[in-house]
mmCIF file of C-alpha atoms in Angstrom:
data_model
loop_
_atom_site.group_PDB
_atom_site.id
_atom_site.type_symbol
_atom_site.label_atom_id
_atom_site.label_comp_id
_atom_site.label_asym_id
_atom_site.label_seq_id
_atom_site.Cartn_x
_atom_site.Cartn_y
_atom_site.Cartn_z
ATOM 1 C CA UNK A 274 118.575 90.471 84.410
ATOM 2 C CA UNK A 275 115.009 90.697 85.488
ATOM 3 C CA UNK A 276 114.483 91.725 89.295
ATOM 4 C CA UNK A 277 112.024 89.291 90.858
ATOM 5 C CA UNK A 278 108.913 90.776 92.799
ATOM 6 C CA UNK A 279 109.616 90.904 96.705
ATOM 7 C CA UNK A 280 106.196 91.701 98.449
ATOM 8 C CA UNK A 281 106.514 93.619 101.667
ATOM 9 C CA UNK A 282 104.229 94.778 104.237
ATOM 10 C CA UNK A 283 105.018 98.434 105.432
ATOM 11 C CA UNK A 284 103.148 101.062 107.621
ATOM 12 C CA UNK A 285 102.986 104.417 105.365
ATOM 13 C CA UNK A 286 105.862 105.988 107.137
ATOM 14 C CA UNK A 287 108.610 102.964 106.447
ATOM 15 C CA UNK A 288 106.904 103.329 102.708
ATOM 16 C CA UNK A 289 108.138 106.999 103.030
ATOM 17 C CA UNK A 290 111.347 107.251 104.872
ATOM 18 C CA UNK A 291 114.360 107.014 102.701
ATOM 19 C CA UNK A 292 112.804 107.736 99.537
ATOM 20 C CA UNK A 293 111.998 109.820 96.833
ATOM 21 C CA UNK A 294 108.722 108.627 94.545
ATOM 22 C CA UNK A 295 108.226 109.729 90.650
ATOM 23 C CA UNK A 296 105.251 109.249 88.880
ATOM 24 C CA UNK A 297 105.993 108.154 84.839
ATOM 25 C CA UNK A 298 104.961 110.001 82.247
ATOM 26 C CA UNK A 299 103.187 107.116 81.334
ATOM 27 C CA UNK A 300 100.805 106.590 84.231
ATOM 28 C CA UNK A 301 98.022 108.390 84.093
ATOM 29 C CA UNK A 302 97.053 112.271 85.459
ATOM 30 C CA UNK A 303 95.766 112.534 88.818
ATOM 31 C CA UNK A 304 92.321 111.464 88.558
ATOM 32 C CA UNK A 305 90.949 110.686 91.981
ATOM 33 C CA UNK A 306 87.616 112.726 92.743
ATOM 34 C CA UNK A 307 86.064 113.449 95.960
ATOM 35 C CA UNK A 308 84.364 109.927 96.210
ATOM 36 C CA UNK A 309 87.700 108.238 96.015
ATOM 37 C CA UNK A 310 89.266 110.275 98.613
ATOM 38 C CA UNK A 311 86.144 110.641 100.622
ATOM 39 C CA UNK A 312 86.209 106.630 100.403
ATOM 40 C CA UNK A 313 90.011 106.423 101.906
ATOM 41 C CA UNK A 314 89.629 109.208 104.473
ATOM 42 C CA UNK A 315 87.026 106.892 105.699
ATOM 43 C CA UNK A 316 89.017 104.036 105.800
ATOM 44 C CA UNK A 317 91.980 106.105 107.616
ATOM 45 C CA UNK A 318 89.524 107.585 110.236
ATOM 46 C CA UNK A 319 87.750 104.145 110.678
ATOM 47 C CA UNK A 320 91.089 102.311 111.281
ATOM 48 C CA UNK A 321 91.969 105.532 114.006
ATOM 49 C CA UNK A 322 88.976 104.659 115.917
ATOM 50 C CA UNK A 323 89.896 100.958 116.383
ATOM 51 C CA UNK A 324 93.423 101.397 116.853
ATOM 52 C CA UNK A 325 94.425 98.866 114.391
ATOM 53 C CA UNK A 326 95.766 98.179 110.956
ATOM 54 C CA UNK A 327 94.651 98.668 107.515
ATOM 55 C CA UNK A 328 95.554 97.120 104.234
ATOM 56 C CA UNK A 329 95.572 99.923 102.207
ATOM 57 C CA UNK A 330 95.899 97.853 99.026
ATOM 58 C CA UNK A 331 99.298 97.448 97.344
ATOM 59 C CA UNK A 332 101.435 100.259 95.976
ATOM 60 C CA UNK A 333 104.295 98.721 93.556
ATOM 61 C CA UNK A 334 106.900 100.618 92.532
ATOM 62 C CA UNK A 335 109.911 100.397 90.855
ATOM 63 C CA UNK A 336 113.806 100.992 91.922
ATOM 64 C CA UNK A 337 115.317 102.820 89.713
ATOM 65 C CA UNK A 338 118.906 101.467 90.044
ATOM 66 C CA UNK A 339 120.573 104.629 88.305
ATOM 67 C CA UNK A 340 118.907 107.335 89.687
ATOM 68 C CA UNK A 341 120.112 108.115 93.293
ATOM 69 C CA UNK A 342 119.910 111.759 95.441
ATOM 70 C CA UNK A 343 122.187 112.640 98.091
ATOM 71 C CA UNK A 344 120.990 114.410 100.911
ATOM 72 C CA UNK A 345 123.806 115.126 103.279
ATOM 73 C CA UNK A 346 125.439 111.927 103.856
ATOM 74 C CA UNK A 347 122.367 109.864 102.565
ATOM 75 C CA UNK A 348 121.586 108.219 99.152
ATOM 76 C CA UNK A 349 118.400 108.178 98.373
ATOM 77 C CA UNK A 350 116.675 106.164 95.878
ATOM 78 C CA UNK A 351 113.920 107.225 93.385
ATOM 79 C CA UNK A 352 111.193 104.810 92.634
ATOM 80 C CA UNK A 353 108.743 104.945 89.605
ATOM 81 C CA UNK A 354 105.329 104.282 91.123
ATOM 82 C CA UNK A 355 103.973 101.403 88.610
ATOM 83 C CA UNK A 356 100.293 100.843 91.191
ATOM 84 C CA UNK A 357 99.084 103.058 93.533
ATOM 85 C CA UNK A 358 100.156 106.491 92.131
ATOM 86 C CA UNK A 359 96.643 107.853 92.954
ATOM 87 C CA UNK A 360 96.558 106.720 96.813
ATOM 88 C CA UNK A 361 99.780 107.745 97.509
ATOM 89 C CA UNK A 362 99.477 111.236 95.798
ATOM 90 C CA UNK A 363 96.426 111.721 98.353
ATOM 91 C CA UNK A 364 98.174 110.480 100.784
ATOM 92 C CA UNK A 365 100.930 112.882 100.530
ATOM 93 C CA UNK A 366 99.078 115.675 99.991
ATOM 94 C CA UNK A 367 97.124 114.851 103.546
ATOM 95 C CA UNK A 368 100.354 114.457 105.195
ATOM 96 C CA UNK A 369 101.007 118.117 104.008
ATOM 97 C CA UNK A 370 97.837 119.359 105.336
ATOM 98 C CA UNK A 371 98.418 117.440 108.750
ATOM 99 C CA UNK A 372 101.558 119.301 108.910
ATOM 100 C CA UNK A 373 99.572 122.710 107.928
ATOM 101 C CA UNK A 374 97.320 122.400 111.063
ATOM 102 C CA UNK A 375 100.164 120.849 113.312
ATOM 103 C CA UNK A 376 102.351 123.640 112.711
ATOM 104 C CA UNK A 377 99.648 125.925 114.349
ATOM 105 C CA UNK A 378 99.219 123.695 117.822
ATOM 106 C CA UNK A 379 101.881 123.674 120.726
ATOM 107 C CA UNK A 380 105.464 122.710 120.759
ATOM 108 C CA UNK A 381 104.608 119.112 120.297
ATOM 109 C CA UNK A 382 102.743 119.809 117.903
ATOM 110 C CA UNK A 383 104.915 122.220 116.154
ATOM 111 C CA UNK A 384 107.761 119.046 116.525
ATOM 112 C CA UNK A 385 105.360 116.772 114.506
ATOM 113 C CA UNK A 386 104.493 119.178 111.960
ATOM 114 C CA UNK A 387 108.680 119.572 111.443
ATOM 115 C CA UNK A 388 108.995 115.941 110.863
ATOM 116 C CA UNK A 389 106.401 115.762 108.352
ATOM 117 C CA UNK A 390 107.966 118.577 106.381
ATOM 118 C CA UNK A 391 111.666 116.854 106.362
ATOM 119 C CA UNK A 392 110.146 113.384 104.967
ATOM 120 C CA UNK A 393 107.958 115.814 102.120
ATOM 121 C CA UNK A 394 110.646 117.964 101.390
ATOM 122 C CA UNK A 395 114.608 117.604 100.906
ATOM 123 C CA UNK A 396 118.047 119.163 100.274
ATOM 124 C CA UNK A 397 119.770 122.222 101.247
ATOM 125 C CA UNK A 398 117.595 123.945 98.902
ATOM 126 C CA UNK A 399 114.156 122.417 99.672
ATOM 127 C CA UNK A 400 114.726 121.082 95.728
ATOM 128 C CA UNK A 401 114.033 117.327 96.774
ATOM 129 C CA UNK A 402 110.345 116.840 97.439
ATOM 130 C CA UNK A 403 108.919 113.243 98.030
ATOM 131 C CA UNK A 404 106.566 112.424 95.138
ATOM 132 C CA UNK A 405 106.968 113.636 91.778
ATOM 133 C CA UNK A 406 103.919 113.770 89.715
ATOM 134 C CA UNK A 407 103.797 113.845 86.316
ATOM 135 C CA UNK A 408 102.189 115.741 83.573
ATOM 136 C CA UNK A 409 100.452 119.475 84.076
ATOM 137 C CA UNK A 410 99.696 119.042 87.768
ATOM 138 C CA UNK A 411 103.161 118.451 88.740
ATOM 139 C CA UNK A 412 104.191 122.614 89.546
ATOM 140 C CA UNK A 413 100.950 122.934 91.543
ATOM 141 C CA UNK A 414 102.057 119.873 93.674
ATOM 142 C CA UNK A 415 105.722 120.807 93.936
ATOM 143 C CA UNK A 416 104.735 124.376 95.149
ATOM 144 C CA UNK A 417 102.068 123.058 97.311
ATOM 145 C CA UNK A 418 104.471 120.835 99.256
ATOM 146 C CA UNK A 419 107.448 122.595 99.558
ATOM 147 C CA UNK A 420 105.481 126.092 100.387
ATOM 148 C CA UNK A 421 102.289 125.398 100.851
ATOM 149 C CA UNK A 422 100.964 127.204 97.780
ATOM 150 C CA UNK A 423 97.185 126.807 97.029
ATOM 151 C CA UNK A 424 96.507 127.992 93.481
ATOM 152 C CA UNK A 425 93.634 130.232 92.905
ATOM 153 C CA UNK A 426 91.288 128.888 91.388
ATOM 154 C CA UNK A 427 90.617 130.943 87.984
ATOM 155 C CA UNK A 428 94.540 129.638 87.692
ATOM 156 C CA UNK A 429 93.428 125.957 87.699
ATOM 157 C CA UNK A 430 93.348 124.525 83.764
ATOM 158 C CA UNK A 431 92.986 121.160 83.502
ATOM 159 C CA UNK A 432 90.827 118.126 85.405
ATOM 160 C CA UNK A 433 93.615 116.473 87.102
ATOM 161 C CA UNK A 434 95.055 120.275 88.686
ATOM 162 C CA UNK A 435 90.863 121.148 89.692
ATOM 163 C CA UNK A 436 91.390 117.185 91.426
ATOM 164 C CA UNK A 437 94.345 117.727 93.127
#
């Protein structure tokens, strides 16, 4: 049986919630250069100043019906990112770094930055984290959102790792 498409309209964090992402083999590496990002930090910063919306552009992704995590006493779901593995690997990665500088502010602050880190990270081991990418880069993105690990950069070896 072929699943029909079912368009919906979500702010990032009701994209997040609930989830765990995987990026296929078969999409390509992380590509994005600083133009690209550059281009949506823009966007994001631009739609902060008017204190609306944005359309983002469309992220599809697929359920995978077999492949379920518990956390606790919730199931989640992995989905294979088909469109929109490159925004949503920035994406992520920013929310990390949001949570970086929260985690040095106030209480508040410090709150925020803890929230971040439970929708990036999972599990009673920290073993779940939010978006899996695929191919070389996917160590240096699993260590960078679970513990924050920056790689030096004589350790960086391919394009898409120097990207990320």
């Amino acid at each position: 049986m072929i699943n029909s498409i079912q368009p919906k309209y979500h702010r990032l964090i009701e994209l997040l919630e609930g989830r765990l992402f995987r990026i296929p083999h078969y999409q390509r590496s992380y590509s994005w250069e600083t133009r690209q990002r550059t281009d949506l930090f823009e966007d994001i910063k631009k739609t902060f100043e008017k204190d609306t919306y944005h359309f983002m552009a469309t992220i599809v992704s697929l359920k995978r019906q077999d492949e379920v995590r518990k956390v606790g006493s919730k199931e989640l779901f992995i989905y294979d990112i088909v469109d929109g593995q490159q925004r949503i690997t920035t994406l992520v990665a920013l929310l990390k770094s949001i949570s970086l500088e929260l985690k040095s502010g106030g209480t508040d602050e410090q709150e925020e930055s803890n929230e971040i880190e439970k929708l990036l990270v999972k599990g009673e081991n920290q073993d779940l984290i939010l978006l899996q990418t695929n191919h070389n880069e996917a160590a240096l993105f699993r260590d960078y959102l679970r513990d924050a690990v920056i790689p030096d950069r004589n350790n960086i070896k391919t394009l898409a790792e120097k990207n990320l």
